[in-house]
mmCIF file of C-alpha atoms (C1' of nucleotides) in Angstrom:
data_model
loop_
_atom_site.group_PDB
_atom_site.id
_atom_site.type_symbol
_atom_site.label_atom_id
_atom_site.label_comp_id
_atom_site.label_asym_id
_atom_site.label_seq_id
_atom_site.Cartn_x
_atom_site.Cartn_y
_atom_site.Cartn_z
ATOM 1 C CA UNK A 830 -97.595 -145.731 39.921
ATOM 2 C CA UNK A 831 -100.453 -146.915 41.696
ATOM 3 C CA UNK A 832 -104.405 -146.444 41.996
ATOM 4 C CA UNK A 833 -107.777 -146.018 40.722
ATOM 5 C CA UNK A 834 -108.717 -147.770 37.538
ATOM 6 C CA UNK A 835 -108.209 -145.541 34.524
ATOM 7 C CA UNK A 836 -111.826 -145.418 33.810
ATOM 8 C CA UNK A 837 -112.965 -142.136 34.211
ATOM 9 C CA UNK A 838 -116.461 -141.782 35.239
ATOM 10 C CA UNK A 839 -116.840 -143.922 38.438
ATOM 11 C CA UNK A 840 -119.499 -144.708 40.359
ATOM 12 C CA UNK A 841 -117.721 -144.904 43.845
ATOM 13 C CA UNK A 842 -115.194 -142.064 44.547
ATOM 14 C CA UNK A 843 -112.708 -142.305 47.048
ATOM 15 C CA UNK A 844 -112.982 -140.544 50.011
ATOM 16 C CA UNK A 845 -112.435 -136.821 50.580
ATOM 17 C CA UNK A 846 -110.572 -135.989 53.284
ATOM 18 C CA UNK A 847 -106.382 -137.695 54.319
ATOM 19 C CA UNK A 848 -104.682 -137.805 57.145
ATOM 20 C CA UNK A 849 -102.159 -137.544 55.301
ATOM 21 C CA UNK A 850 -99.328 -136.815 58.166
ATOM 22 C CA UNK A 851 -101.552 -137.421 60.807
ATOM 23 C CA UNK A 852 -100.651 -140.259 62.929
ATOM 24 C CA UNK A 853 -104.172 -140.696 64.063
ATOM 25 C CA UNK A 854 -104.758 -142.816 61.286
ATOM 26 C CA UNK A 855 -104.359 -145.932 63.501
ATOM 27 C CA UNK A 856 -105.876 -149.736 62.918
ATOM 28 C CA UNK A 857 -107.648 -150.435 65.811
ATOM 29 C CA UNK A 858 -107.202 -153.985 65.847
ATOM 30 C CA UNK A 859 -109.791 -155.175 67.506
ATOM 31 C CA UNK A 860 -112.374 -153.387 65.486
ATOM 32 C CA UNK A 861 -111.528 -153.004 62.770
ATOM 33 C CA UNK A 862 -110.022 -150.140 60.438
ATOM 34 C CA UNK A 863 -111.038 -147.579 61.870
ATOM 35 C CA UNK A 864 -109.454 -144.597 59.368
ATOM 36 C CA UNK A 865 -107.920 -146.148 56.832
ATOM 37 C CA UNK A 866 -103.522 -145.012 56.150
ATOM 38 C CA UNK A 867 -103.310 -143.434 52.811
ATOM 39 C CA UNK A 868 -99.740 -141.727 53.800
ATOM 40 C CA UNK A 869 -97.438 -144.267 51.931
ATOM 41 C CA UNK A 870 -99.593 -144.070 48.171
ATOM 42 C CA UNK A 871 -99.576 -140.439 48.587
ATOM 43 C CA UNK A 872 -95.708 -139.930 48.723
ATOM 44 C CA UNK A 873 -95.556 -141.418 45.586
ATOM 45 C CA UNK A 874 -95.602 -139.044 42.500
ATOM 46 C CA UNK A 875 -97.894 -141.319 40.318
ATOM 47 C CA UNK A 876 -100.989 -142.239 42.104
ATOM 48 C CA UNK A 877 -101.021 -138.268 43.453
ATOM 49 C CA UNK A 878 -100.792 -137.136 39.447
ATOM 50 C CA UNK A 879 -103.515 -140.053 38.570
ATOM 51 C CA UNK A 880 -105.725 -138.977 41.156
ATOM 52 C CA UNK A 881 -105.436 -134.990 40.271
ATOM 53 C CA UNK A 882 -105.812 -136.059 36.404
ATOM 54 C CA UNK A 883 -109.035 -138.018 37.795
ATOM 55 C CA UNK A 884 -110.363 -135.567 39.690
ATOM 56 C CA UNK A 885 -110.334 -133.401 36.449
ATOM 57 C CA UNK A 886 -111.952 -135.953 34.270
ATOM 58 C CA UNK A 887 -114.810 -136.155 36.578
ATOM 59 C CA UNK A 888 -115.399 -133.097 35.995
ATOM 60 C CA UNK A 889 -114.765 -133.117 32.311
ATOM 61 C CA UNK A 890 -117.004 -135.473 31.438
ATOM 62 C CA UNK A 891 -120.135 -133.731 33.399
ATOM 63 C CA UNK A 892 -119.216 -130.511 31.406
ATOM 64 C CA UNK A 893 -118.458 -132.213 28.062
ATOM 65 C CA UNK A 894 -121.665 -133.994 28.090
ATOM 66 C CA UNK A 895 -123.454 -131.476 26.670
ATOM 67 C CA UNK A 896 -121.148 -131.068 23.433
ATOM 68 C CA UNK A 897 -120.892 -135.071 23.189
ATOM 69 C CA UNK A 898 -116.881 -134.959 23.495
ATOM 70 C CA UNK A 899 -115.115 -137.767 25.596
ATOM 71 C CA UNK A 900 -111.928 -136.179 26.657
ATOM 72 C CA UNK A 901 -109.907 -138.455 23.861
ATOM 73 C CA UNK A 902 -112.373 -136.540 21.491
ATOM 74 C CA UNK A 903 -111.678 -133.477 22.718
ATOM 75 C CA UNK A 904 -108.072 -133.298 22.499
ATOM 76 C CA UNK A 905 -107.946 -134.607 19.098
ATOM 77 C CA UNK A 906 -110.264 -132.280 18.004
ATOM 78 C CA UNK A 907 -108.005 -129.319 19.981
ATOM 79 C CA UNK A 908 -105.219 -130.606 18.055
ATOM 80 C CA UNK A 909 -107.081 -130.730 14.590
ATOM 81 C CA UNK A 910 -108.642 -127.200 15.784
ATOM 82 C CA UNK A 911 -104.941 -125.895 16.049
ATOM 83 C CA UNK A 912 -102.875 -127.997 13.086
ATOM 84 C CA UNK A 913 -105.841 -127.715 10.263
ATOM 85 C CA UNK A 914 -104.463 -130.088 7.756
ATOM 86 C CA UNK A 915 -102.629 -132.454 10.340
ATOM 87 C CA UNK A 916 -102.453 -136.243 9.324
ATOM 88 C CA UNK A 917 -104.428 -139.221 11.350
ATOM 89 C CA UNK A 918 -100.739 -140.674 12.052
ATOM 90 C CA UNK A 919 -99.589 -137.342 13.551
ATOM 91 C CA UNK A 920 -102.881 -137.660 15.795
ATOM 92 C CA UNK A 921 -101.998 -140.894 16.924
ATOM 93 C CA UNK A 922 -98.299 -140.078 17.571
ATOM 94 C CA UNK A 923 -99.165 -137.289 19.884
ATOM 95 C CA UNK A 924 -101.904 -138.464 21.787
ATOM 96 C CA UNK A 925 -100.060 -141.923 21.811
ATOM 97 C CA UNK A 926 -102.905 -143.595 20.298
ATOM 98 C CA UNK A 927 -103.357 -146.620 17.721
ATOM 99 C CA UNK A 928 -103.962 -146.151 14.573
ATOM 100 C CA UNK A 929 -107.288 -148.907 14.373
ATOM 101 C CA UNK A 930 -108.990 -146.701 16.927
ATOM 102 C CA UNK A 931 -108.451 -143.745 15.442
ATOM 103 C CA UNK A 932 -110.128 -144.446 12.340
ATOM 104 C CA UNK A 933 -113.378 -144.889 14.075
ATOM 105 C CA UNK A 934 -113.458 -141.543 16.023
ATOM 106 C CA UNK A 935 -112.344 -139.813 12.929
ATOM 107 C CA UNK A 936 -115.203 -141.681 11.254
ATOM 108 C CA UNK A 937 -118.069 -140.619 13.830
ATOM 109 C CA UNK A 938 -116.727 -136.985 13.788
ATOM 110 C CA UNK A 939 -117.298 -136.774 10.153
ATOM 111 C CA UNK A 940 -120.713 -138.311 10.169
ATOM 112 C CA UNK A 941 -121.412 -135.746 13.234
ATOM 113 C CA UNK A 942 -120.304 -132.683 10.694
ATOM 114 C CA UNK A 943 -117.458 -131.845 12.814
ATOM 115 C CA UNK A 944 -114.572 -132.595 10.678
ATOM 116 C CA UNK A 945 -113.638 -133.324 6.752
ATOM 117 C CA UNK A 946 -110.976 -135.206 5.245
ATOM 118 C CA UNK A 947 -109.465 -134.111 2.502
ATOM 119 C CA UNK A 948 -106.611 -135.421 0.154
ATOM 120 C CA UNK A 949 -103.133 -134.484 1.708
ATOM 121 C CA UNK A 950 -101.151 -131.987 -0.356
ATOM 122 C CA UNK A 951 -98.194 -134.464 -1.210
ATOM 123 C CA UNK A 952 -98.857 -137.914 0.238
ATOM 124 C CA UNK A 953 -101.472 -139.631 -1.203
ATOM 125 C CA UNK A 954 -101.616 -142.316 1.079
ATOM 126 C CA UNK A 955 -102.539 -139.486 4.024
ATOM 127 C CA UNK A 956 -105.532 -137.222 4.409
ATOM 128 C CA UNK A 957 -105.699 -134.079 5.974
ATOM 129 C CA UNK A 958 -108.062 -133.277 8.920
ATOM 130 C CA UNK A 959 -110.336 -130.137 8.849
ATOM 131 C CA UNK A 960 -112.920 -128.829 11.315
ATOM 132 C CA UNK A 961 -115.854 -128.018 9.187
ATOM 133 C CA UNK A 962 -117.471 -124.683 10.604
ATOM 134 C CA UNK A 963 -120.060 -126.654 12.915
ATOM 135 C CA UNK A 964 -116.892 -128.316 13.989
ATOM 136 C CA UNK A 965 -114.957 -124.658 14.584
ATOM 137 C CA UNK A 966 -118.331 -123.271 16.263
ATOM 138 C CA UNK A 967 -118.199 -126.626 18.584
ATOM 139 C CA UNK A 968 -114.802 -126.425 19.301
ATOM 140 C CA UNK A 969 -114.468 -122.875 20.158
ATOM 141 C CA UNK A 970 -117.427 -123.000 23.060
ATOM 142 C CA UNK A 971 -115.750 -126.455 24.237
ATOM 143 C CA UNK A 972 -112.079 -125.002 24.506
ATOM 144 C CA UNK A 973 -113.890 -121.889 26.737
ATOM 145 C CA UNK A 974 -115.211 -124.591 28.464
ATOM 146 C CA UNK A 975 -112.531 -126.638 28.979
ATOM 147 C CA UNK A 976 -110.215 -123.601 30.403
ATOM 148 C CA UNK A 977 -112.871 -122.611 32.378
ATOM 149 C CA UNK A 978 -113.687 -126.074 33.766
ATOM 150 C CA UNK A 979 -109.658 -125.934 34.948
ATOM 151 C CA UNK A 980 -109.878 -122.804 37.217
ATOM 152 C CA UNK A 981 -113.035 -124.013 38.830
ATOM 153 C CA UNK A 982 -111.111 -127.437 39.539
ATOM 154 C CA UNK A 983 -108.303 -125.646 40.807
ATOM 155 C CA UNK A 984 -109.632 -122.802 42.757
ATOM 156 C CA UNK A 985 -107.143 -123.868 45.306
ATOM 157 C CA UNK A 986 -104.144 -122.941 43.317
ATOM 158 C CA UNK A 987 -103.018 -119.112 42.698
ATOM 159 C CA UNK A 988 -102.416 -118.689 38.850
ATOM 160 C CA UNK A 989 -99.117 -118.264 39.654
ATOM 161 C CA UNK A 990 -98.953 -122.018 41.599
ATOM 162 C CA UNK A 991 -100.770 -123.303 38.545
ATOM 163 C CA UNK A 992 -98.041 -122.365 36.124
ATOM 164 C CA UNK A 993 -95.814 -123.895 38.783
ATOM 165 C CA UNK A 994 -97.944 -127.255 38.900
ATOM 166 C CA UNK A 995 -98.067 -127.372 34.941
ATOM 167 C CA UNK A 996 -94.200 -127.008 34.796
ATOM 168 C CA UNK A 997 -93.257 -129.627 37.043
ATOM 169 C CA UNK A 998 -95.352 -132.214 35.183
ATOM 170 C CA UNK A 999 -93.919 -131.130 32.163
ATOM 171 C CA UNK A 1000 -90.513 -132.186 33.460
ATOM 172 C CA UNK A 1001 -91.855 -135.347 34.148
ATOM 173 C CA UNK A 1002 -93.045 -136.325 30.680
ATOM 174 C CA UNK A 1003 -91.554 -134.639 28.778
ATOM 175 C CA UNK B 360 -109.283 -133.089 31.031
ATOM 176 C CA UNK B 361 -108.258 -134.493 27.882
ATOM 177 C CA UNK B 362 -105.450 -136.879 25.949
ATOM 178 C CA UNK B 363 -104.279 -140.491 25.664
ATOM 179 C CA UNK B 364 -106.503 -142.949 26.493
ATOM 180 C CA UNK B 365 -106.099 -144.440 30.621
ATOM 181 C CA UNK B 366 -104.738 -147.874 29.634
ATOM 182 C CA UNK B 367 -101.192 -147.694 30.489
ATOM 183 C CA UNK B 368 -98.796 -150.237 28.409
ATOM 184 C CA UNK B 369 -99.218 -147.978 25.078
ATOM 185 C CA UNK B 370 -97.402 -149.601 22.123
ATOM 186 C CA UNK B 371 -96.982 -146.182 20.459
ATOM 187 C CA UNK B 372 -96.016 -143.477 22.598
ATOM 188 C CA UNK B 373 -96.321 -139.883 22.568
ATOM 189 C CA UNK B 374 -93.856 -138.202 20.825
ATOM 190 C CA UNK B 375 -90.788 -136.672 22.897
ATOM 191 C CA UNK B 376 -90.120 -133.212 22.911
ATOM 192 C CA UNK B 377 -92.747 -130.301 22.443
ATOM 193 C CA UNK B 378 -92.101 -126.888 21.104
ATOM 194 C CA UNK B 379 -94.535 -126.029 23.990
ATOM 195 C CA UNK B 380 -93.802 -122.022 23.996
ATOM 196 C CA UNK B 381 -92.421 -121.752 20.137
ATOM 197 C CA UNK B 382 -94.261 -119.941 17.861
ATOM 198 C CA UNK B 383 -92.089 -121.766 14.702
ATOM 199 C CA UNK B 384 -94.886 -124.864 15.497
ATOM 200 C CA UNK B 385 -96.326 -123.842 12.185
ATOM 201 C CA UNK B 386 -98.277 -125.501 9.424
ATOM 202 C CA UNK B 387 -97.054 -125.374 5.880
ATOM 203 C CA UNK B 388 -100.254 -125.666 4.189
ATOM 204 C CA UNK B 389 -99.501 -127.019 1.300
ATOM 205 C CA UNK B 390 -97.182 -129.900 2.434
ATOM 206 C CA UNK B 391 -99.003 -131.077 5.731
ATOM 207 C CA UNK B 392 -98.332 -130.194 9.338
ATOM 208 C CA UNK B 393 -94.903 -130.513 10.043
ATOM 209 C CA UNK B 394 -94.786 -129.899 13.536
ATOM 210 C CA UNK B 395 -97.898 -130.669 15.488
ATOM 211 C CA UNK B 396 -98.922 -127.378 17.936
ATOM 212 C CA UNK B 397 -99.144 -128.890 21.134
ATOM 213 C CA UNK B 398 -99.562 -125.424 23.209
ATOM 214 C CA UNK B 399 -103.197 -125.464 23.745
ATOM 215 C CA UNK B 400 -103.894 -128.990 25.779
ATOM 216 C CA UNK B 401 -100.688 -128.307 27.738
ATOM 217 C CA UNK B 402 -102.331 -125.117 28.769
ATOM 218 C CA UNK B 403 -104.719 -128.164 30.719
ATOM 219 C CA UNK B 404 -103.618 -129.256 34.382
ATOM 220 C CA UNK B 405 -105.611 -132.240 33.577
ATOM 221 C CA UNK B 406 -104.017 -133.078 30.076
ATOM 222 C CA UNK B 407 -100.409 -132.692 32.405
ATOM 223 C CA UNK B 408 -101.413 -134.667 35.080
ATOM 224 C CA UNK B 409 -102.706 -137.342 33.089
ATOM 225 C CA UNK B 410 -99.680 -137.382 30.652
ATOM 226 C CA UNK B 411 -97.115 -137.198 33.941
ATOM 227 C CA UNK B 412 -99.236 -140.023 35.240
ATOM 228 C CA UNK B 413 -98.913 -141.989 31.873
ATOM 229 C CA UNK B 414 -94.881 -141.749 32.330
ATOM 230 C CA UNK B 415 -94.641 -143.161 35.269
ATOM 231 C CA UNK B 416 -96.656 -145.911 34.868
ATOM 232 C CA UNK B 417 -95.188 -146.621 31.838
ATOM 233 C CA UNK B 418 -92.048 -147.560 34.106
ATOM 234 C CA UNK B 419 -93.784 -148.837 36.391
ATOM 235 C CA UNK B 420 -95.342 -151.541 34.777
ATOM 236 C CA UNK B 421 -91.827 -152.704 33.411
ATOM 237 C CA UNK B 422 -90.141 -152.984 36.735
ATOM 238 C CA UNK B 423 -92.835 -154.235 38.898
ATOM 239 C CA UNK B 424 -93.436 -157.191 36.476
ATOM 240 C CA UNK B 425 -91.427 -159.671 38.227
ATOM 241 C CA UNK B 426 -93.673 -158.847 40.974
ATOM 242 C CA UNK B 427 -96.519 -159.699 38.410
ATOM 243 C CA UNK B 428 -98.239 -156.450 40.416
ATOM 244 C CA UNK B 429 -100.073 -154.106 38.041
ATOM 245 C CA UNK B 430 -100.513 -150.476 39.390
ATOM 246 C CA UNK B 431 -103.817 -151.561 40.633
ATOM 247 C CA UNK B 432 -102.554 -154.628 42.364
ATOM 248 C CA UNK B 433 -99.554 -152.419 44.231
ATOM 249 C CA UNK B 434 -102.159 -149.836 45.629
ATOM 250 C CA UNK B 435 -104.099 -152.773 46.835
ATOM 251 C CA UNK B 436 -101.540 -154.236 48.757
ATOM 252 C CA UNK B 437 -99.746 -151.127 50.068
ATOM 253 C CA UNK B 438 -102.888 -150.209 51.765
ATOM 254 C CA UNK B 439 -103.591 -153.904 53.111
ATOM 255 C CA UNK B 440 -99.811 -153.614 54.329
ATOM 256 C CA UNK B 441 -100.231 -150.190 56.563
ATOM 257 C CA UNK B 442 -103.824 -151.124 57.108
ATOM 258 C CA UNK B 443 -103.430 -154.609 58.434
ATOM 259 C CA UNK B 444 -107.310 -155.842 58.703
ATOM 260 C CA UNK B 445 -108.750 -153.745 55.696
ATOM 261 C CA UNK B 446 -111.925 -154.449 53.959
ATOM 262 C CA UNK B 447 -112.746 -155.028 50.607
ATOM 263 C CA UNK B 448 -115.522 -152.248 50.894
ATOM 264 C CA UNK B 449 -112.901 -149.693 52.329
ATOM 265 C CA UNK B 450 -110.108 -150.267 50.004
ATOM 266 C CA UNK B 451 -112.594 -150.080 47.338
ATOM 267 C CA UNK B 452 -113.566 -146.982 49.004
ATOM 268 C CA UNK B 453 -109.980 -145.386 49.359
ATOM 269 C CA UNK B 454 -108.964 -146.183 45.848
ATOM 270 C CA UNK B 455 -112.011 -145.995 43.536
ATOM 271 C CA UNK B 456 -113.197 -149.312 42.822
ATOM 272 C CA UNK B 457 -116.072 -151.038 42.357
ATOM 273 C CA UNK B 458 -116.609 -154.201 45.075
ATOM 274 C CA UNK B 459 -117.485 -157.089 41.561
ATOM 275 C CA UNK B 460 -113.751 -155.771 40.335
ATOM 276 C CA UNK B 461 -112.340 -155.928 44.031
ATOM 277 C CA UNK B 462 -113.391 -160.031 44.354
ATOM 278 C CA UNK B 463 -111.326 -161.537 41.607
ATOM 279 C CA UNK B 464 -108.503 -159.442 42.740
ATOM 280 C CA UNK B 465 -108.168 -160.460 46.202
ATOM 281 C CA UNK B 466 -109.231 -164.043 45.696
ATOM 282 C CA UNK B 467 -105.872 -163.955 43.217
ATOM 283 C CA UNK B 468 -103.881 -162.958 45.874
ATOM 284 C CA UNK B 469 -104.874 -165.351 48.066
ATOM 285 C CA UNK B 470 -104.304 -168.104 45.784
ATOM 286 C CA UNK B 471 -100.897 -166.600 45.056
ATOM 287 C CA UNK B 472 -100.938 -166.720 48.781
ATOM 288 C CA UNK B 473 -100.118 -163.070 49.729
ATOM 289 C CA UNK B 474 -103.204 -162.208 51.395
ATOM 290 C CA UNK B 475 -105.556 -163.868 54.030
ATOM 291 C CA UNK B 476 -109.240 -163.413 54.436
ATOM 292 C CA UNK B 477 -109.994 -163.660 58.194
ATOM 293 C CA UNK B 478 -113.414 -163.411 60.122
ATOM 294 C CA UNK B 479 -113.685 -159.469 61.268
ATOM 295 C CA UNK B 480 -114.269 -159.193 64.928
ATOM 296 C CA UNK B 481 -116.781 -157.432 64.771
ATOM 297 C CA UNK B 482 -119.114 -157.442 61.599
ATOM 298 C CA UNK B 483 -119.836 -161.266 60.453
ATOM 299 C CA UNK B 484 -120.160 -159.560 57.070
ATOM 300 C CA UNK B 485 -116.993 -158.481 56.162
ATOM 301 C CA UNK B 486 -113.629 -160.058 56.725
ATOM 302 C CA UNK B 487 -110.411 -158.295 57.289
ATOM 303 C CA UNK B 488 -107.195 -158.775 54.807
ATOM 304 C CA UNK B 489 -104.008 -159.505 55.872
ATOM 305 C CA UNK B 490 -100.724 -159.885 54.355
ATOM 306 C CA UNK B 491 -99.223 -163.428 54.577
ATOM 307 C CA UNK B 492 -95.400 -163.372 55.077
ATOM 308 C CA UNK B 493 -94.636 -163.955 51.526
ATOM 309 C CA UNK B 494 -97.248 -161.412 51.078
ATOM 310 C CA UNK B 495 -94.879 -158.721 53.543
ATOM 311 C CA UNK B 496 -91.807 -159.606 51.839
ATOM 312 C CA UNK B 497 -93.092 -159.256 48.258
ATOM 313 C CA UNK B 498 -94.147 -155.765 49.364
ATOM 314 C CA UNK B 499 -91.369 -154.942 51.241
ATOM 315 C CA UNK B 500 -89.672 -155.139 47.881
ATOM 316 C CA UNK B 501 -92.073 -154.041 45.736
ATOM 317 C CA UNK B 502 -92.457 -150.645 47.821
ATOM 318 C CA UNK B 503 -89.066 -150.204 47.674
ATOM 319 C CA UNK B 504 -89.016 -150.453 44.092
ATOM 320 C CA UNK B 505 -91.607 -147.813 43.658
ATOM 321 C CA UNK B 506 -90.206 -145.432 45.723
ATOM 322 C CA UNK B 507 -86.847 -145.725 43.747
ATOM 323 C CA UNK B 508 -88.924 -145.895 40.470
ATOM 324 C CA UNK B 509 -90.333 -142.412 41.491
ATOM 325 C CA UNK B 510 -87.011 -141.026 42.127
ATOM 326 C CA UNK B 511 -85.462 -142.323 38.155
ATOM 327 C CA UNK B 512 -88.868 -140.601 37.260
ATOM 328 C CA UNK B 513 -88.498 -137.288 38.652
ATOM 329 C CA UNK B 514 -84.963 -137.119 38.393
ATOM 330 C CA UNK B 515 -85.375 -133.754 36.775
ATOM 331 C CA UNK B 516 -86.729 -132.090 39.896
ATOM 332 C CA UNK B 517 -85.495 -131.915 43.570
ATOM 333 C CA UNK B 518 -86.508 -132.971 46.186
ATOM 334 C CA UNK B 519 -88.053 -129.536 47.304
ATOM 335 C CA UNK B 520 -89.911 -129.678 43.678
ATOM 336 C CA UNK B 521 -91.401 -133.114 44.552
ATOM 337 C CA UNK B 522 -92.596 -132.207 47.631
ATOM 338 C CA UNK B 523 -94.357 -129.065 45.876
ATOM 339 C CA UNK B 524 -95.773 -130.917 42.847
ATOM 340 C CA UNK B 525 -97.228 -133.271 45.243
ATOM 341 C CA UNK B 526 -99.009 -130.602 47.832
ATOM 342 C CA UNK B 527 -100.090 -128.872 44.527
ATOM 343 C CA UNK B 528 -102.003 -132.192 43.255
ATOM 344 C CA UNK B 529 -103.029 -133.088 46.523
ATOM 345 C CA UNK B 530 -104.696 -129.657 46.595
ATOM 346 C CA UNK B 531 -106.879 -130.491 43.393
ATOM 347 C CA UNK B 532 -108.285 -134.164 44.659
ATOM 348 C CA UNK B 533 -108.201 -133.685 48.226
ATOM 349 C "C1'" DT C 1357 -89.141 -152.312 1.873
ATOM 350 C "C1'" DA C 1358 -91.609 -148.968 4.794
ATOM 351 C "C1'" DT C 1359 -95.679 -146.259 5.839
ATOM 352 C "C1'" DT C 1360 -100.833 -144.539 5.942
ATOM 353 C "C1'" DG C 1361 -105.070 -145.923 6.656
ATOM 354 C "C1'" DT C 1362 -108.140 -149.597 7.371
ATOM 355 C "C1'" DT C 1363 -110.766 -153.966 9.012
ATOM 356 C "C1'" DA C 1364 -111.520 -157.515 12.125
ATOM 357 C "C1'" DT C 1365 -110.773 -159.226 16.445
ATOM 358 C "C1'" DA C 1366 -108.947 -160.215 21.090
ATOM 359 C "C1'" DC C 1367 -107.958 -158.604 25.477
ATOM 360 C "C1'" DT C 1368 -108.286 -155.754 29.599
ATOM 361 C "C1'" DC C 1369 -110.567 -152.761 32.447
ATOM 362 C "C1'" DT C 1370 -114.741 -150.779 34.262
ATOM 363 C "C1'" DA C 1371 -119.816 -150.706 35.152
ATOM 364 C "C1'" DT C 1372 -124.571 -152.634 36.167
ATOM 365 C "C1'" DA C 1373 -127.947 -155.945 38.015
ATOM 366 C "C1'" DA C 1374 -129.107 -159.231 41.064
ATOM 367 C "C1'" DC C 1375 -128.362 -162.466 44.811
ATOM 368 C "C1'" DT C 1376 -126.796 -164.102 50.060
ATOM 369 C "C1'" DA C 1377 -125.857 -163.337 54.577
ATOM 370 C "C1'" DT C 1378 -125.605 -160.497 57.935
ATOM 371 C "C1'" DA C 1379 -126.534 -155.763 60.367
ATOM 372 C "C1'" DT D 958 -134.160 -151.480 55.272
ATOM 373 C "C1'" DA D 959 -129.258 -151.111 54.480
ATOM 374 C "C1'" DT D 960 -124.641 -153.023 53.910
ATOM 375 C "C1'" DA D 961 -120.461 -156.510 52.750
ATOM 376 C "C1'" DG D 962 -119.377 -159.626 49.727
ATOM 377 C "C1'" DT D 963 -120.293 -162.226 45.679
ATOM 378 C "C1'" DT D 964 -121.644 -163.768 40.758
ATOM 379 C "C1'" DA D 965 -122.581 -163.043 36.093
ATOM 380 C "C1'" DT D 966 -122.492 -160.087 32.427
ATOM 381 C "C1'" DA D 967 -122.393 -155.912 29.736
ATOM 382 C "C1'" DG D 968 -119.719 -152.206 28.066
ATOM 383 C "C1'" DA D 969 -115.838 -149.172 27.103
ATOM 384 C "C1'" DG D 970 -111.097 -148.800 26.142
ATOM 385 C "C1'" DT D 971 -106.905 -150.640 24.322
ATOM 386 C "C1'" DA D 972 -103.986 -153.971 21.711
ATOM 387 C "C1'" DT D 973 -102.486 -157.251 17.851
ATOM 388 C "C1'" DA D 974 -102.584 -159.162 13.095
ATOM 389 C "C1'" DA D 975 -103.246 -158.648 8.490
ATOM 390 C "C1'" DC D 976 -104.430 -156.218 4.271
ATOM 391 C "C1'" DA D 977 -104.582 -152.418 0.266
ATOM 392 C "C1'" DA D 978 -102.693 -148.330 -1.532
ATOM 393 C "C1'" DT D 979 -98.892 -145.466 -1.857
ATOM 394 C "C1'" DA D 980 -94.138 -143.867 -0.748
#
DNA sequence: TATTGTTATACTCTATAACTATA
DNA sequence: TATAGTTATAGAGTATAACAATA
């Protein structure tokens, strides 16, 4: 897979509009590129999934701004929101993060309010995760938003096409 | 959009299978999570895209390392190969990058000697990129390689399915 | 011996500011 | 005045090694 840095908020965004079966899009040699042939990248499954997931994250992070949530913050705190209790390793394993940078969002949520460890019922070396209730009062308006944030970004889709779209990336990585 | 941080060659990866729809994803309270509740984020077209994305650059990166090409460096060169005569400022422009990151890139291709910098006819500026011929059979290759990458990828859907999950992403970047 | 959480640190990727030469 | 390319550098994100406490 191909494409844009993985760096979310950039400061140059590719361009809108592809030819993307358009034969127009021809080098004029002697001029220079004059539309530039996007056809081959966009046949490929990766760079088209990197750009959509892009294209969301842009958006994300203007929304998010407000609540102070990243979009790594926000899905761990979904995840702690919906598994009360669950363990900084389980975090890691799901999100496929490592544990030494886990320990300092975990860190800033707590001094932020948002979340509580507590001693895990039978492994001492663990610690539960808890949203404290300015983390549940967070969390609640930033899931709205987040849902929200997803039909404006794809207005394009039917609901019915967007169950499709979710399904067929679920085969992928799954 | 949420989930696993952008940089691709995770050491730890997200765990395999997800009880996505099943209600049994329950906590037991009093001994810890024991399966993590995933159903919320993969509600999120941009948590799927980005995790889809994730998988196949996972494979990527192993089999285009003989080609030493990182996603970043394929994109690059596919578009200097259908867009003989390119400019930094318009690839930088198609994919998303930022001209001080586009430099060092090109200038390592050139000493690899796959690309040439030539005078552009006419804007004394810029200067046009060109594959060398060890630059056209490295991609020849390498594009190959993707494409069959893709396929291993997506071996769960047809053909029909790929071509939909593609004009569905296209329709949320484009 | 293996695992959870942690610290410190290195590495990569991305972003910003400022300069030059041309337009 | 604006743009293409460049340099230097700052910053964010990700990775590796090593340790203490517990399993």
């Amino acid at each position: 897979m191909p494409s844009p840095g993985p760096g979310a908020r950039q400061a140059m965004r590719p361009r809108s509009s592809a030819p993307a079966s358009s034969p127009k899009a021809r080098a004029i040699a002697d001029q220079g590129i004059e539309e530039v042939d996007t056809r081959y990248l966009e046949s490929l499954i990766g760079y088209n999934a990197r750009r959509a997931a892009l294209a969301v994250i842009e958006v994300f992070l203007e929304r998010m701004a407000p609540y102070g949530l990243k979009p790594v913050d926000f899905s761990t705190l979904s995840l702690i929101t919906h598994n009360p209790g669950i363990t900084a390793r389980q975090l890691c394993h799901t999100l496929g993060l490592l544990p030494p940078n886990m320990v300092g969002m975990v860190s800033a949520f707590e001094r932020r309010g948002l979340v509580e460890r507590r001693a895990h019922p039978t492994d001492r070396r663990a610690q539960g995760l808890y949203l404290t209730e300015a983390g549940q009062t967070l969390m609640t308006q930033a899931e709205q938003t987040a849902s929200a944030l997803e039909q404006d970004v794809a207005h394009k889709l039917t609901a019915q096409q967007q169950k499709t779209l979710m399904g067929l990336l679920q085969k992928i990585y799954l």
